Coordinates of C-alpha atoms in Angstrom, one line a residue:
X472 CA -42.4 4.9 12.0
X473 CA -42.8 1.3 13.0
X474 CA -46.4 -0.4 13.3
X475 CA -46.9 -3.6 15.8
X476 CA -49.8 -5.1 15.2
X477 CA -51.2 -7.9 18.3
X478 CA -54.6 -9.4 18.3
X479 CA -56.0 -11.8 21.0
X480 CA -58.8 -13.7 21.9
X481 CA -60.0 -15.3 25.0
X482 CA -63.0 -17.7 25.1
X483 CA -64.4 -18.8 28.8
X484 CA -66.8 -22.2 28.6
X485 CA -68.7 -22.8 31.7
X486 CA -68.5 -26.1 32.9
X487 CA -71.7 -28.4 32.2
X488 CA -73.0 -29.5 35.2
X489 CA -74.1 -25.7 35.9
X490 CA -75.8 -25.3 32.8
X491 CA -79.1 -27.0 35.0
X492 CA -80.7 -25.6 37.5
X493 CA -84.4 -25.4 39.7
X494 CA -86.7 -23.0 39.0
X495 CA -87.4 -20.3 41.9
X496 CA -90.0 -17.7 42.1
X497 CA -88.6 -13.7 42.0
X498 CA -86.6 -12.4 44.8
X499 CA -87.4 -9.1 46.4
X500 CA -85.2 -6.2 45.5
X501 CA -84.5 -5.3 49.0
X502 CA -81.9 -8.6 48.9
X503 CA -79.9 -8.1 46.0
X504 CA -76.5 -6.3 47.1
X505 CA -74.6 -9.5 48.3
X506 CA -75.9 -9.8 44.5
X507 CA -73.9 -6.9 43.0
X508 CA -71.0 -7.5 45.8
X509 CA -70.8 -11.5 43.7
X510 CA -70.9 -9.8 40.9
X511 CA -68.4 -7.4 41.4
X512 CA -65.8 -10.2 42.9
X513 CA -66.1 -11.7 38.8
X514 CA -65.7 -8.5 37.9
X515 CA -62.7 -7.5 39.6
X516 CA -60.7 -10.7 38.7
X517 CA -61.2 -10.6 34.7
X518 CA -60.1 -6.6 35.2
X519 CA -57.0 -7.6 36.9
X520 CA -56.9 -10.7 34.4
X521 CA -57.2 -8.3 31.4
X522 CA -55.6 -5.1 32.3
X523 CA -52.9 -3.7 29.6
X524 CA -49.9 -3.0 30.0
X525 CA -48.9 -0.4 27.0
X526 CA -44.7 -0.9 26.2
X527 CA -42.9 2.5 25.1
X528 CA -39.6 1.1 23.4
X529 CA -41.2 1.8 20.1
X530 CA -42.0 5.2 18.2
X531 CA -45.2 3.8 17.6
X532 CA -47.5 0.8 18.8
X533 CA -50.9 -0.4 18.0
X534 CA -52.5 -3.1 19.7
X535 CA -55.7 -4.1 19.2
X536 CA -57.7 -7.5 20.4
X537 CA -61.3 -9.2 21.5
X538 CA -62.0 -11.4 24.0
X539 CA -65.3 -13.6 25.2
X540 CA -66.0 -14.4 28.7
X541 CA -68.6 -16.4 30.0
X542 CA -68.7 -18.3 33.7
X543 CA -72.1 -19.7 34.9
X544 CA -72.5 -20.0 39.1
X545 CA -75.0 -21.5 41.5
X546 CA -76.1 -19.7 44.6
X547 CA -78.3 -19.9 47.6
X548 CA -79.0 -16.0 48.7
X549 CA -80.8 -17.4 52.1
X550 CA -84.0 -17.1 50.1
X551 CA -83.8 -19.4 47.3
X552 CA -81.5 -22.2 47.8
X553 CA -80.6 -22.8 43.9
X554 CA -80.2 -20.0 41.5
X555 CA -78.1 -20.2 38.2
X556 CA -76.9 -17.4 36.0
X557 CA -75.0 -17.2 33.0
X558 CA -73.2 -14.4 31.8
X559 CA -70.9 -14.1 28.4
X560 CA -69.0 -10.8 28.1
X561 CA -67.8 -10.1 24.2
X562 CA -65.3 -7.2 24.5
X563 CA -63.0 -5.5 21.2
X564 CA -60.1 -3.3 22.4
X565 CA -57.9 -1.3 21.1
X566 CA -54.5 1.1 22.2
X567 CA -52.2 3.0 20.5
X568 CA -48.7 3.9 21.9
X569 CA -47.1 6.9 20.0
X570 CA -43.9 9.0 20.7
X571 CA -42.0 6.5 23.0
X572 CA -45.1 6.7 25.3
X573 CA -45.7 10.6 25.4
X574 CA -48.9 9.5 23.8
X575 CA -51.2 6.8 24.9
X576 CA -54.5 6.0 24.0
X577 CA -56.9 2.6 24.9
X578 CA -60.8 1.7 24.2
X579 CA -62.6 -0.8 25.3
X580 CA -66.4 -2.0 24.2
X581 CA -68.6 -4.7 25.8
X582 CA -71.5 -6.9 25.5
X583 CA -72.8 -8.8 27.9
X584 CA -75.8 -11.8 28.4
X585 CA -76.9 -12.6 30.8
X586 CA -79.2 -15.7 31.4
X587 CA -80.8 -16.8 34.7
X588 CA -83.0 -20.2 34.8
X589 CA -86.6 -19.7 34.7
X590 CA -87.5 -18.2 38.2
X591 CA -84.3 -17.3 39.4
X592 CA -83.7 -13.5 38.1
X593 CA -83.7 -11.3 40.9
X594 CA -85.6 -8.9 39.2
X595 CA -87.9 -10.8 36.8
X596 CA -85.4 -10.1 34.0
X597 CA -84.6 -13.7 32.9
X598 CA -82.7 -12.8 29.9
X599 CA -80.7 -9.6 29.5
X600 CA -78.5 -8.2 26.3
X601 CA -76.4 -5.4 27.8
X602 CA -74.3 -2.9 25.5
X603 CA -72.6 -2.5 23.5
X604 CA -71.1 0.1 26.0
X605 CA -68.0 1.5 26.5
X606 CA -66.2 -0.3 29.0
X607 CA -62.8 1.7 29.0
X608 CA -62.1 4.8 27.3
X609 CA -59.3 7.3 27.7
X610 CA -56.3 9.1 26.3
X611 CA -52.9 10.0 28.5
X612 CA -50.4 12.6 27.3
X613 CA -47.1 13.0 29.0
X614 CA -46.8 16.8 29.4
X615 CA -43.4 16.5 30.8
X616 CA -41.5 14.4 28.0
X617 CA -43.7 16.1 25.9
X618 CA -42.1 19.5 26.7
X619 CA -38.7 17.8 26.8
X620 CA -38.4 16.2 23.6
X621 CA -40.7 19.0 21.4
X622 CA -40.0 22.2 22.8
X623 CA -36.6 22.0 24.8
X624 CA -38.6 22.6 27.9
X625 CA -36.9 20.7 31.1
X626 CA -39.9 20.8 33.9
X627 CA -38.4 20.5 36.9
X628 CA -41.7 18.1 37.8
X629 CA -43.0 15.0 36.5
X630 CA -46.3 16.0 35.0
X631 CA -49.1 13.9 33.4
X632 CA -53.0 13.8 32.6
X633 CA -55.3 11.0 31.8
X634 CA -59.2 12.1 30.3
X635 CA -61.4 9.2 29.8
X636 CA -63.0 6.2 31.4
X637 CA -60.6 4.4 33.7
X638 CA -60.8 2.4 36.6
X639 CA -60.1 4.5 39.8
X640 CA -58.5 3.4 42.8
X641 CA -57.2 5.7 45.3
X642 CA -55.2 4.9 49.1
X643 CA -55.9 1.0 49.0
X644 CA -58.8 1.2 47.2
X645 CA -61.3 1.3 50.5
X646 CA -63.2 4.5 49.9
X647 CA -62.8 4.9 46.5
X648 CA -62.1 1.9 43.7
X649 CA -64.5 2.0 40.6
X650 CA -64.4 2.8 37.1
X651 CA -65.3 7.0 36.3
X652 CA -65.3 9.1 33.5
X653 CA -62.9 11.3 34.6
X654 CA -59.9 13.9 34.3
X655 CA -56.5 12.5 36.1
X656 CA -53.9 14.7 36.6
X657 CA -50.5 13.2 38.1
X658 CA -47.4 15.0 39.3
X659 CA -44.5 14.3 41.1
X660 CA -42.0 16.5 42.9
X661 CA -38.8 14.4 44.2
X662 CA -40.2 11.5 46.2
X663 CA -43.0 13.4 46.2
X664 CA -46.4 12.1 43.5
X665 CA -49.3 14.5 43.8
X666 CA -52.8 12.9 42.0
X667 CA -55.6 15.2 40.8
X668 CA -59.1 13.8 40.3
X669 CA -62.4 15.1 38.6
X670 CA -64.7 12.3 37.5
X671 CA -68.1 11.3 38.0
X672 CA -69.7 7.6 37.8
X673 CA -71.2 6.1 34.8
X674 CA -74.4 6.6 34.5
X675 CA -75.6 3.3 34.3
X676 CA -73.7 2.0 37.5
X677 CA -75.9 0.9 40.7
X678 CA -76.9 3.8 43.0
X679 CA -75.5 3.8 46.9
X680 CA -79.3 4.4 47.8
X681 CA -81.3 1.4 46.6
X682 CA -84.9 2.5 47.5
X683 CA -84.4 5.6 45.1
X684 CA -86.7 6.3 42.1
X685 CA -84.2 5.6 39.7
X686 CA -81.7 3.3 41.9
X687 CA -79.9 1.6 38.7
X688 CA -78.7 5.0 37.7
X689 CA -75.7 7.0 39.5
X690 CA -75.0 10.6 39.0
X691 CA -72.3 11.6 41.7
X692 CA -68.7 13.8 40.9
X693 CA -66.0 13.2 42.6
X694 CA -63.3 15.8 43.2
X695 CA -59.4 14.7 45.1
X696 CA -56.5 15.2 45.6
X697 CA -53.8 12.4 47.0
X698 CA -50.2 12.6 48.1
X699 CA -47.9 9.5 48.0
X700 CA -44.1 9.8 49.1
X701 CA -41.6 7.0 47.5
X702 CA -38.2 8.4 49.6
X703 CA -38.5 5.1 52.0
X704 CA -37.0 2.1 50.7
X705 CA -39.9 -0.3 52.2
X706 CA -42.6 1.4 52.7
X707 CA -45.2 4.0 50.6
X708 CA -47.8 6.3 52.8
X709 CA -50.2 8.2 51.6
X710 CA -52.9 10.6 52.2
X711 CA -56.1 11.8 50.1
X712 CA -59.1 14.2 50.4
X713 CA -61.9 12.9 48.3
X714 CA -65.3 14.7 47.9
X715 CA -68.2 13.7 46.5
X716 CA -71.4 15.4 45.3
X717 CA -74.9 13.6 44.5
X718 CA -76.0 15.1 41.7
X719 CA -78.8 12.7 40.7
X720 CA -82.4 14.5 40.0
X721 CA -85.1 12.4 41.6
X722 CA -88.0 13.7 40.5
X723 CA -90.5 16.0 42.7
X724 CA -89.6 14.7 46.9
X725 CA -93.3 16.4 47.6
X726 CA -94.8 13.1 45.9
X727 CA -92.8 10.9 48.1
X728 CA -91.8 13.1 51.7
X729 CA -88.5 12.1 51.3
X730 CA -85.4 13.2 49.8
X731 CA -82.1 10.6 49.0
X732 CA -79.4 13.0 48.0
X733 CA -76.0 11.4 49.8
X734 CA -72.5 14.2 49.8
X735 CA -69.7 12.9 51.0
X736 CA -66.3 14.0 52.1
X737 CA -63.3 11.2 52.4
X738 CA -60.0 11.8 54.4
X739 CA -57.7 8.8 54.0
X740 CA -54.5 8.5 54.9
X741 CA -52.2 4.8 55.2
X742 CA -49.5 3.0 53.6
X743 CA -48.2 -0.2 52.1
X744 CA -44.6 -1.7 52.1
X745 CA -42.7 -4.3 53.7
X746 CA -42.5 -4.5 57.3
X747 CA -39.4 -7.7 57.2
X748 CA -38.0 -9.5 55.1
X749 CA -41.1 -12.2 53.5
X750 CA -43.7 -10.3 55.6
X751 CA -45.8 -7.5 53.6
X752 CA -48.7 -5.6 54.7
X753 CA -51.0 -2.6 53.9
X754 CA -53.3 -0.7 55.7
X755 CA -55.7 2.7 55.4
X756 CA -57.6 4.6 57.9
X757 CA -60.9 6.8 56.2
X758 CA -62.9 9.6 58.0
X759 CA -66.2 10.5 56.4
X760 CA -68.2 13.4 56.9
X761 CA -70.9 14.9 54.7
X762 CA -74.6 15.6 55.2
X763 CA -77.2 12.8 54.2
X764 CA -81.3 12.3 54.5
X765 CA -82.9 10.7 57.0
X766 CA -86.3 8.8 56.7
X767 CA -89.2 10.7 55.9
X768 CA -86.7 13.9 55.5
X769 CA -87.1 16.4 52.4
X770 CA -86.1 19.5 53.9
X771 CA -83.5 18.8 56.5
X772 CA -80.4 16.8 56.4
X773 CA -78.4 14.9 59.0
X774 CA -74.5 15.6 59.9
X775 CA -72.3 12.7 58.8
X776 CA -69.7 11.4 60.7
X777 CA -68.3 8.0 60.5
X778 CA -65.2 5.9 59.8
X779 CA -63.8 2.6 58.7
X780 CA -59.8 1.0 58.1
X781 CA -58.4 -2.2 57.1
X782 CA -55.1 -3.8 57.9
X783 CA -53.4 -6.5 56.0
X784 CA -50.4 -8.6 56.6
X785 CA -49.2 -11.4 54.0
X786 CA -45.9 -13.7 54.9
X787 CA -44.8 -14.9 51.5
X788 CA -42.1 -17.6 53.0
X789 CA -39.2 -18.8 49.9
X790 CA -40.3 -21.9 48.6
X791 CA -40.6 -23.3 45.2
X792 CA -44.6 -23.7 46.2
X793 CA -45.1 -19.9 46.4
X794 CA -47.1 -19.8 49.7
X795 CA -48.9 -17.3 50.9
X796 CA -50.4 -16.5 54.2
X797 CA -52.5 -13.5 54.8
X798 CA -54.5 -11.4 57.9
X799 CA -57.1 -8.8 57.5
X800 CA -59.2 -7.0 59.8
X801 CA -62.0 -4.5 58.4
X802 CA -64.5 -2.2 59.6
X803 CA -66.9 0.6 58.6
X804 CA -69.0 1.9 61.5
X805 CA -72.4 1.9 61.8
X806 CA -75.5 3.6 63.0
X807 CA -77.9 2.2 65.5
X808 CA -80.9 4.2 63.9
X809 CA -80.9 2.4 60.8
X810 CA -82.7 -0.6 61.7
X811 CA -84.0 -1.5 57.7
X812 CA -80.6 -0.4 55.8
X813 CA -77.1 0.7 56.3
X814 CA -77.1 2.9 53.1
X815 CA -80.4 3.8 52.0
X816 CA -82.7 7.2 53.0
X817 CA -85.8 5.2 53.4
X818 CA -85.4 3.3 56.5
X819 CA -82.1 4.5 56.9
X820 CA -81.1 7.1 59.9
X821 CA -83.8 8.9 61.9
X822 CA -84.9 12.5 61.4
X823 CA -82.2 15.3 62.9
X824 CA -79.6 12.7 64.5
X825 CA -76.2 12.1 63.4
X826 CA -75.6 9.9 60.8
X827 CA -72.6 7.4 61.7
X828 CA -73.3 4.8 58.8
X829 CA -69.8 4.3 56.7
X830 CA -70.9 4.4 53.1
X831 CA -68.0 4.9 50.6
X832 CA -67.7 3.7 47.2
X833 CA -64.7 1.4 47.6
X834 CA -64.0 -2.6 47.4
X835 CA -62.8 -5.7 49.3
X836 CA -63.6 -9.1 49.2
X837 CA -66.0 -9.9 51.8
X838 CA -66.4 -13.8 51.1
X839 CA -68.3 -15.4 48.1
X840 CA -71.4 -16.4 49.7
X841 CA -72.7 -13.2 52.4
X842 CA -70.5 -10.5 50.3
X843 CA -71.7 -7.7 52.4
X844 CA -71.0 -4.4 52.1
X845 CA -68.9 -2.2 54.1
X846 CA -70.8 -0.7 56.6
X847 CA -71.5 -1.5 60.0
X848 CA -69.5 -4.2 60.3
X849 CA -66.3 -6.0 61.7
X850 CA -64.9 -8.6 59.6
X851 CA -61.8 -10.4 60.0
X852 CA -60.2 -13.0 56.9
X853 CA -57.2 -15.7 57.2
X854 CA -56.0 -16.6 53.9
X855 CA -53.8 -19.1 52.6
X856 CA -53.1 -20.1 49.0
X857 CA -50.0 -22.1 47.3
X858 CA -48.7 -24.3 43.9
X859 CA -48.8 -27.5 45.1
X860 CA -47.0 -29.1 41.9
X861 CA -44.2 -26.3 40.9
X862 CA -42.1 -28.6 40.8
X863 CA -43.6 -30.9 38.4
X864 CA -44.1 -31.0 34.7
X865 CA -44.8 -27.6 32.9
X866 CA -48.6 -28.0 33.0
X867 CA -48.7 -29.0 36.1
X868 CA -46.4 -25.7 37.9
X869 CA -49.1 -23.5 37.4
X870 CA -51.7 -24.9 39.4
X871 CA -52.6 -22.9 42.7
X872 CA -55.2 -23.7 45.5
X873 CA -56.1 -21.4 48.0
X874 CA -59.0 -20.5 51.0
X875 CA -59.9 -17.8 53.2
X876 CA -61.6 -18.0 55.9
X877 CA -63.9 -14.9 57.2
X878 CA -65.5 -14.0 60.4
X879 CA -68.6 -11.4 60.4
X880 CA -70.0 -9.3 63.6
X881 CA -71.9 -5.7 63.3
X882 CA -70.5 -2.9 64.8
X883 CA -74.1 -1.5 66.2
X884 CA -76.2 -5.4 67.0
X885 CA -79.4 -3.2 66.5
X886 CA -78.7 -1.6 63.4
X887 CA -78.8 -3.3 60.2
X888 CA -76.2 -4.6 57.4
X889 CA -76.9 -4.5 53.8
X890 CA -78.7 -8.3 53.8
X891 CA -81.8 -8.2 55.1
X892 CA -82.0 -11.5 56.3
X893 CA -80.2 -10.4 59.3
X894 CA -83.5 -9.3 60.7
X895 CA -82.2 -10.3 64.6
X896 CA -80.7 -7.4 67.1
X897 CA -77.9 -9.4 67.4
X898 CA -74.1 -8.5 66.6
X899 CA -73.1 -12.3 65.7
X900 CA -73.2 -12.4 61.8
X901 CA -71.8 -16.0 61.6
X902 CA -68.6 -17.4 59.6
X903 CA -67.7 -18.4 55.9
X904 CA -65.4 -20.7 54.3
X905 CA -64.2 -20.1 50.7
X906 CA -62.3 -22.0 48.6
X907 CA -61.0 -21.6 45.2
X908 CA -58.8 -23.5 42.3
X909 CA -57.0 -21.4 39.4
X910 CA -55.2 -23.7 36.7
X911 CA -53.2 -22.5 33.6
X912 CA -52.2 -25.9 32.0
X913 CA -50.7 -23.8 29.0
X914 CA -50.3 -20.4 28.3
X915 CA -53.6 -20.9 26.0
X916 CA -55.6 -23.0 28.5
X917 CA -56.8 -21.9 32.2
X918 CA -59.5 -23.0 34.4
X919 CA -60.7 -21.3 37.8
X920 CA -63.4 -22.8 40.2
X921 CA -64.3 -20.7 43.1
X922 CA -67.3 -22.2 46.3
X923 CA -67.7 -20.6 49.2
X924 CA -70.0 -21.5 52.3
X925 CA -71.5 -19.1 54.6
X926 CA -72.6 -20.2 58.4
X927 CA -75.1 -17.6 59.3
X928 CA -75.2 -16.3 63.5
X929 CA -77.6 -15.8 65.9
X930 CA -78.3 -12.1 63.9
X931 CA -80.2 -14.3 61.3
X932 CA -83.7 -16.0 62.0
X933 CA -82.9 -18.4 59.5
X934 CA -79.6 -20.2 60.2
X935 CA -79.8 -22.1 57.0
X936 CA -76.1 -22.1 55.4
X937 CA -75.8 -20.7 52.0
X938 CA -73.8 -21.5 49.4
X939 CA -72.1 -20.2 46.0
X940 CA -70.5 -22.1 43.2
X941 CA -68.7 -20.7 40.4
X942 CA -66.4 -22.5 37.8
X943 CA -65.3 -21.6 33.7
X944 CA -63.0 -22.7 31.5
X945 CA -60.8 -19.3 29.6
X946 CA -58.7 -20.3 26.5
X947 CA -56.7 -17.7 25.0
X948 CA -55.1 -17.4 21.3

């Protein structure tokens, strides 16, 4: 057997100019999901930055590696008008490939600090050592090779299993897209790829219902089942059923009069592909039912019934620039009884009415600045990105500039969105400009600035724009 052994490192330096910032007193809780959404938009671009790809030419491959991130960003959340974190992620992987890839195997650990100027923590937390936790974790046998190449067994399927903690993303990622501990099962008859699912969320990871006793924990399961058909040359639908169960234990609901337990069911069906030549698009279409509380409800729940979709359509025209144009439309319904939150049992929906609030556990980007989530709302994005100098020298080609451009209005004008601010019965959110920089001037070196601005409507009292700056420096060995 042959061992290949790779090690990596990546280092992100925050620029200096961020390293300053004003003091500001503590921010209420009630304000801090376009928080979590800003944090998740960082989030999402090192995981696509840093997933791994495991090869299978070899009998057997290890791989093992560490890398430190760190980016620093200024923000104005409509309450404070300067706020600067820092946050520096240490994380030591590891994957094995055995067996020409019947057997695969990855783990991931992470540390994270983070470091807000004095005043500007959102929760009074100024300094905060996360971890070391396990960021990724699982092991994938191929049942079908296996069976072919050990025990002369041909399946007529394609059969696989993944157990572990992996990043999730089922449809488009719109209902469901977020890292479970989980047991995968993938088959595939023909054209034909069948997905199992039984996970539940990390612990640690932010409740759906902030005004719980124990919000910063999650303890919900999720059970699925999706289909995906690959016979078409240019385009891939698919349909999924996803349930989910709240199994968090909040204590005695006689001490408060309420309850906050939130089961869900999700039934998605869409597709991706190409609709011409240069012109690519995706879109999804999610039904929700389920049974949620109310306010001030502990022995009765509400009906759910709500629903949300996104459409996409990117033009990618040939040109040594690589340009890219893009139009997207999403919504996730509302419900005009929840005047304080779009999520939450506490001044969420009213006692015995239906409850027509979208809530799913999906993503999108929303813009940098508002970053709301999805739910009650109608948001539409023109994007636009390109390499201005691919034709220049070498560390020049991979420099790429791009914007989008987003437009917010609520579904119901009286009910509310998940920032507060937007405290006026009014269904004109307002408008955001983003813009963003990513530079690789060597295969070592990159560096990725990001500022968005957000224009807030006649659903805000205060119209004051906000702002959100983020920049870092990543160099790889």
């Amino acid at each position: 057997m042959r061992y290949t052994r790779i090690a990596g490192l990546l280092m992100a330096a925050e620029a200096l100019g961020l390293w300053l910032g004003l003091a500001a007193p503590a921010i209420a809780q009630n304000v801090t999901e376009s928080f979590l959404n800003q944090q998740r938009q960082v989030e999402e671009r090192i995981r696509q930055e840093l997933e791994t790809t495991l090869p299978a030419e070899q009998e057997v491959l290890f791989d093992w590696g560490a890398w430190l991130t760190g980016y620093a960003f200024l923000f104005d959340d409509g309450i404070d008008s300067s706020r600067t974190l820092r946050r520096e992620d240490f994380r030591l992987w590891g994957s094995l490939n055995a067996d020409e890839g019947i057997h695969q195997a990855y783990a991931r650990m992470r540390l994270s600090y983070n470091d807000f100027n004095h005043g500007d923590s959102l929760d009074g937390n100024e300094d905060d050592l996360e971890g070391p936790n396990l960021d990724r974790g699982w092991y994938q046998l191929d049942i079908a090779r296996f069976l072919r190449k050990h025990s002369e067994v041909d399946l007529p399927v394609g059969l696989a299993t993944k157990v572990g903690r992996e990043y999730v993303m089922w449809g488009t990622g719109y209902a469901l897209s977020l890292p479970l501990d989980a047991v995968q099962v993938a088959g595939r008859i023909g054209d034909l790829e069948i997905d199992g699912l039984f996970g539940r969320t990390i612990h640690s990871w932010d409740n759906l219902d902030r005004t719980r006793p124990y919000h910063w924990q999650s303890w919900r399961y999720f059970y699925g089942v999706q289909a995906k058909y690959h016979g078409f040359e240019k385009h891939e639908p698919f349909l999924y059923y996803i349930w989910q169960k709240d199994r968090q234990d909040d204590g005695n609901p006689l001490v408060y009069l309420q309850q906050w337990r939130y089961d869900s069911e999700y039934l998605g069906l869409g597709s991706s592909g190409e609709l011409a030549p240069y012109w690519r698009y995706l879109g999804e279409f999610v039904y929700e039912r389920g049974k949620s509380y109310g306010h001030n409800q502990f022995l009765n729940r509400n009906d759910i019934c709500a629903y949300g979709w996104d459409f996409e359509i990117d033009y990618l025209p040939p040109s040594p620039t690589h340009p890219q144009f893009s139009l997207e439309y999403m919504f996730a319904s509302g419900d005009p009884d929840r005047v304080l939150s779009p999520s939450d049992a506490t001044g969420g929906n009213a006692a015995f009415t239906r409850d027509t609030g979208f809530n799913a556990f999906g993503y999108r980007n929303t813009g940098l600045a508002l970053a709301p989530d999805l739910s009650n709302v109608h948001i539409w994005r023109a994007g636009a990105s390109f390499f201005p100098l691919a034709r220049e020298a070498e560390w020049l080609r991979q420099l790429e500039l791009g914007t989008d451009w987003f437009l917010y209005h609520k579904h119901h004008e009286d009910a509310a969105i998940s920032d507060s601010l937007a405290n006026v019965q009014d269904g004109y959110l307002g408008w955001e400009m983003d813009y963003y920089l990513n530079w690789r001037f060597t295969s070592d070196l990159s560096w990725t600035l990001r500022y968005g601005v957000f224009f807030p409507g006649d659903a805000f009292a205060d119209r004051t724009t906000r702002t959100f700056f983020l920049t870092g420096l990543t160099w790889s060995f």
